[in-house]
Amino acid sequence: MRLPSLLLSATSVLVSAVAASPAEAANLLSWQFDASQNKLTFTTDAGVQPTAKLIPSPNRIVVDLPGVRLGGATMRDNFGGAIASARAGQFNANTTRIVIELAEGYTVDSQQVKVVGVNPTQWSVQLPTPKRISQAGGNVSVPTTPQNQTYNPNFQITSSGFYVRLDDSGDDRVSIQRSGDRKTINIDLPGVKLPNSLTGRVLPVSRYGVSQVQFAQTGASGARLTLSVDPISPDWQASVSRLGGVVLMPRGGLYAIRSNTPTPEPATPVVTRPTQPVVSIPVPQPLNPTPPPVTRPTPPPQSRPNPTPTPPPATKPSPSLPQINNSRIVVTIDPGHGGRDPGAVGIGGLKETDVVLPISLEVARILERQGVGVQLTRSSDRFISLSGRTAMANRADTDLFVSIHANAVANRSSVNGAETFYFSSGRGLAQSIQESMIRRTRLNNRGVKQARFYVLRNTAMPAALVEVGFVTGNSDSRKLSDPAFRDDMAEAIAEGILNYVKRNY
Ligand SMILES: [Zn+2]
């Protein structure tokens, strides 16, 4: 069973401390999605009448709270199962939106979603157990995603482009050419054998200025993907990952497209795609009237060991760290390893995963406190694949990605120090983190280096991978086992990220 993230509940309670309320606006005081119960609960400081709906592709339950302000950055938590994530954000000036997103291939029966108002300020949304969407068309248990042609187990429309899942990604050479009329882009992948579900297929996508993607096996020598695009849309880039497939993204990111024209209709006639409707979920009136304002009679002093719920510890932004006033910035923090993969094991059995998780959680806490949104790829000791980590960041389209690791080298305890890696656009981020890390922790400076790590090469945003020291080092291992040092390290990494955000956003 997976418990709801402690971090999330802590940070969502935090909102109440931050929100300053104009007279008539309500504030979201707390929210929590309990993944073990499939249940969302939230409370506001004034009555609200939410609306709820099921929206397809990706399937998600959207709960809108009109007249409610979030009062902070978007917060999200990711879950490993049929529920992919839950997040709360300011949808527009007057509405806070909570989104519970199902994992790919899952949906829920909207008729079984129960929205209950205990009173106008306390609500719960109970989801039924998510169901797998039948792909074969056999026993379709849930009338959800139609067998539209876009759905393909090896092709995914992500929040930053497309993802093609391949069993064998061939070598790293990718060549891309755009036709003279600018309407087609050919992406050649030498050495790739397409899976059967893609070979010879034309998938209408109608996203990001691309009307369709065609997949062809060009003999044994490789595969060709052909994008049919709007002539004025930007060029596309493709990156191959050894472990999982090909990531396709427009050059310049989605902003290049958002400022562009609408997506053209599919170039070739296709079977009419049944449009999956948005399904409204009825929301009944609250069960009870709004509780009267709490005017507690002051109890006799002796009888109250703890009269009011203890407020969360003061989480005022630290004046010694940059404060960010752009709540739209979201950073993915990726604690390396976890679960069945402990990472490196060093002196005294010190495990990398036990070093990087507490550091990462503290980095996340500090960033949120300083006004930056955070997505954690994991907040507990569990296994996540590398492609799962990058997919989370890419799907959520976060602004930055920072993976946190500890180093190891066999039989050389004299090797100590911290270093930070980047692959392409993350150089400035890596430099900022390394600078702050060395200045604050005084570890040996091993510098900023370029490296072809999977998570650096398959993320669509500036990405850095931090090595916080050697669990095998005679000096580092002692420090890394010390919770106080880990907190210092977390503050140093957070400062590096905040400085970078301050300079670039
Ligand atoms: Zn590692």
mmCIF file of N, CA and C in Angstrom, residues 40 51-55 58-64 83 85 87 97-102 108-110 113 115 125 127-128 279 281:
data_model
loop_
_atom_site.group_PDB
_atom_site.id
_atom_site.type_symbol
_atom_site.label_atom_id
_atom_site.label_comp_id
_atom_site.label_asym_id
_atom_site.label_seq_id
_atom_site.Cartn_x
_atom_site.Cartn_y
_atom_site.Cartn_z
ATOM 1 N N LEU A 40 -9.856 11.998 -2.923
ATOM 2 C CA LEU A 40 -9.375 13.376 -2.796
ATOM 3 C C LEU A 40 -10.183 14.067 -1.710
ATOM 4 N N THR A 51 -17.158 22.010 -9.285
ATOM 5 C CA THR A 51 -17.647 21.222 -10.407
ATOM 6 C C THR A 51 -16.615 20.140 -10.675
ATOM 7 N N ALA A 52 -17.082 19.042 -11.278
ATOM 8 C CA ALA A 52 -16.157 17.941 -11.547
ATOM 9 C C ALA A 52 -16.454 17.379 -12.917
ATOM 10 N N LYS A 53 -15.410 16.940 -13.596
ATOM 11 C CA LYS A 53 -15.615 16.283 -14.879
ATOM 12 C C LYS A 53 -14.502 15.298 -15.180
ATOM 13 N N LEU A 54 -14.817 14.371 -16.071
ATOM 14 C CA LEU A 54 -13.831 13.414 -16.564
ATOM 15 C C LEU A 54 -13.424 13.878 -17.956
ATOM 16 N N ILE A 55 -12.142 14.140 -18.138
ATOM 17 C CA ILE A 55 -11.640 14.627 -19.424
ATOM 18 C C ILE A 55 -10.696 13.569 -19.986
ATOM 19 N N PRO A 58 -4.872 12.814 -21.618
ATOM 20 C CA PRO A 58 -4.955 11.627 -20.759
ATOM 21 C C PRO A 58 -6.199 11.679 -19.882
ATOM 22 N N ASN A 59 -6.704 10.514 -19.533
ATOM 23 C CA ASN A 59 -7.906 10.470 -18.700
ATOM 24 C C ASN A 59 -7.606 11.090 -17.345
ATOM 25 N N ARG A 60 -8.450 12.047 -16.963
ATOM 26 C CA ARG A 60 -8.228 12.706 -15.683
ATOM 27 C C ARG A 60 -9.523 13.256 -15.145
ATOM 28 N N ILE A 61 -9.582 13.290 -13.839
ATOM 29 C CA ILE A 61 -10.723 13.904 -13.157
ATOM 30 C C ILE A 61 -10.300 15.331 -12.813
ATOM 31 N N VAL A 62 -11.101 16.275 -13.252
ATOM 32 C CA VAL A 62 -10.786 17.678 -13.015
ATOM 33 C C VAL A 62 -11.834 18.260 -12.086
ATOM 34 N N VAL A 63 -11.395 18.777 -10.975
ATOM 35 C CA VAL A 63 -12.302 19.390 -10.004
ATOM 36 C C VAL A 63 -11.984 20.882 -9.962
ATOM 37 N N ASP A 64 -12.960 21.703 -10.348
ATOM 38 C CA ASP A 64 -12.751 23.147 -10.338
ATOM 39 C C ASP A 64 -13.422 23.763 -9.122
ATOM 40 N N ILE A 83 -3.323 5.494 -10.715
ATOM 41 C CA ILE A 83 -3.394 6.954 -10.615
ATOM 42 C C ILE A 83 -1.976 7.486 -10.818
ATOM 43 N N SER A 85 -0.930 10.868 -11.024
ATOM 44 C CA SER A 85 -0.533 12.034 -10.240
ATOM 45 C C SER A 85 -1.763 12.802 -9.786
ATOM 46 N N ARG A 87 -2.581 16.996 -8.711
ATOM 47 C CA ARG A 87 -1.965 18.310 -8.610
ATOM 48 C C ARG A 87 -3.043 19.369 -8.399
ATOM 49 N N ARG A 97 -7.883 24.676 -9.617
ATOM 50 C CA ARG A 97 -8.203 23.398 -10.266
ATOM 51 C C ARG A 97 -7.367 22.289 -9.648
ATOM 52 N N ILE A 98 -8.038 21.220 -9.286
ATOM 53 C CA ILE A 98 -7.341 20.022 -8.803
ATOM 54 C C ILE A 98 -7.527 18.935 -9.858
ATOM 55 N N VAL A 99 -6.434 18.331 -10.268
ATOM 56 C CA VAL A 99 -6.479 17.335 -11.337
ATOM 57 C C VAL A 99 -5.925 16.014 -10.822
ATOM 58 N N ILE A 100 -6.704 14.963 -10.996
ATOM 59 C CA ILE A 100 -6.227 13.619 -10.670
ATOM 60 C C ILE A 100 -6.061 12.896 -11.996
ATOM 61 N N GLU A 101 -4.804 12.646 -12.334
ATOM 62 C CA GLU A 101 -4.541 12.082 -13.653
ATOM 63 C C GLU A 101 -4.293 10.586 -13.556
ATOM 64 N N LEU A 102 -4.982 9.835 -14.437
ATOM 65 C CA LEU A 102 -4.815 8.388 -14.433
ATOM 66 C C LEU A 102 -3.609 8.013 -15.272
ATOM 67 N N VAL A 108 -11.610 5.692 -15.259
ATOM 68 C CA VAL A 108 -12.590 5.350 -14.231
ATOM 69 C C VAL A 108 -13.979 5.559 -14.815
ATOM 70 N N ASP A 109 -14.945 4.869 -14.257
ATOM 71 C CA ASP A 109 -16.331 5.045 -14.651
ATOM 72 C C ASP A 109 -16.822 6.339 -13.995
ATOM 73 N N SER A 110 -17.116 7.331 -14.848
ATOM 74 C CA SER A 110 -17.455 8.654 -14.295
ATOM 75 C C SER A 110 -18.718 8.581 -13.434
ATOM 76 N N VAL A 113 -17.991 8.142 -9.776
ATOM 77 C CA VAL A 113 -17.239 9.149 -9.025
ATOM 78 C C VAL A 113 -18.215 9.876 -8.105
ATOM 79 N N VAL A 115 -18.901 12.833 -5.495
ATOM 80 C CA VAL A 115 -18.445 14.085 -4.898
ATOM 81 C C VAL A 115 -19.365 14.387 -3.716
ATOM 82 N N VAL A 125 -13.855 13.687 -2.914
ATOM 83 C CA VAL A 125 -14.153 13.109 -4.224
ATOM 84 C C VAL A 125 -13.639 11.679 -4.194
ATOM 85 N N LEU A 127 -13.062 8.234 -5.947
ATOM 86 C CA LEU A 127 -12.992 7.583 -7.252
ATOM 87 C C LEU A 127 -13.196 6.084 -7.082
ATOM 88 N N PRO A 128 -13.843 5.445 -8.065
ATOM 89 C CA PRO A 128 -13.876 3.984 -8.022
ATOM 90 C C PRO A 128 -12.500 3.445 -8.399
ATOM 91 N N VAL A 279 -17.060 14.293 -19.721
ATOM 92 C CA VAL A 279 -18.237 13.856 -18.983
ATOM 93 C C VAL A 279 -18.341 14.642 -17.676
ATOM 94 N N ILE A 281 -19.545 15.367 -13.997
ATOM 95 C CA ILE A 281 -19.873 14.538 -12.847
ATOM 96 C C ILE A 281 -20.763 15.369 -11.942
#
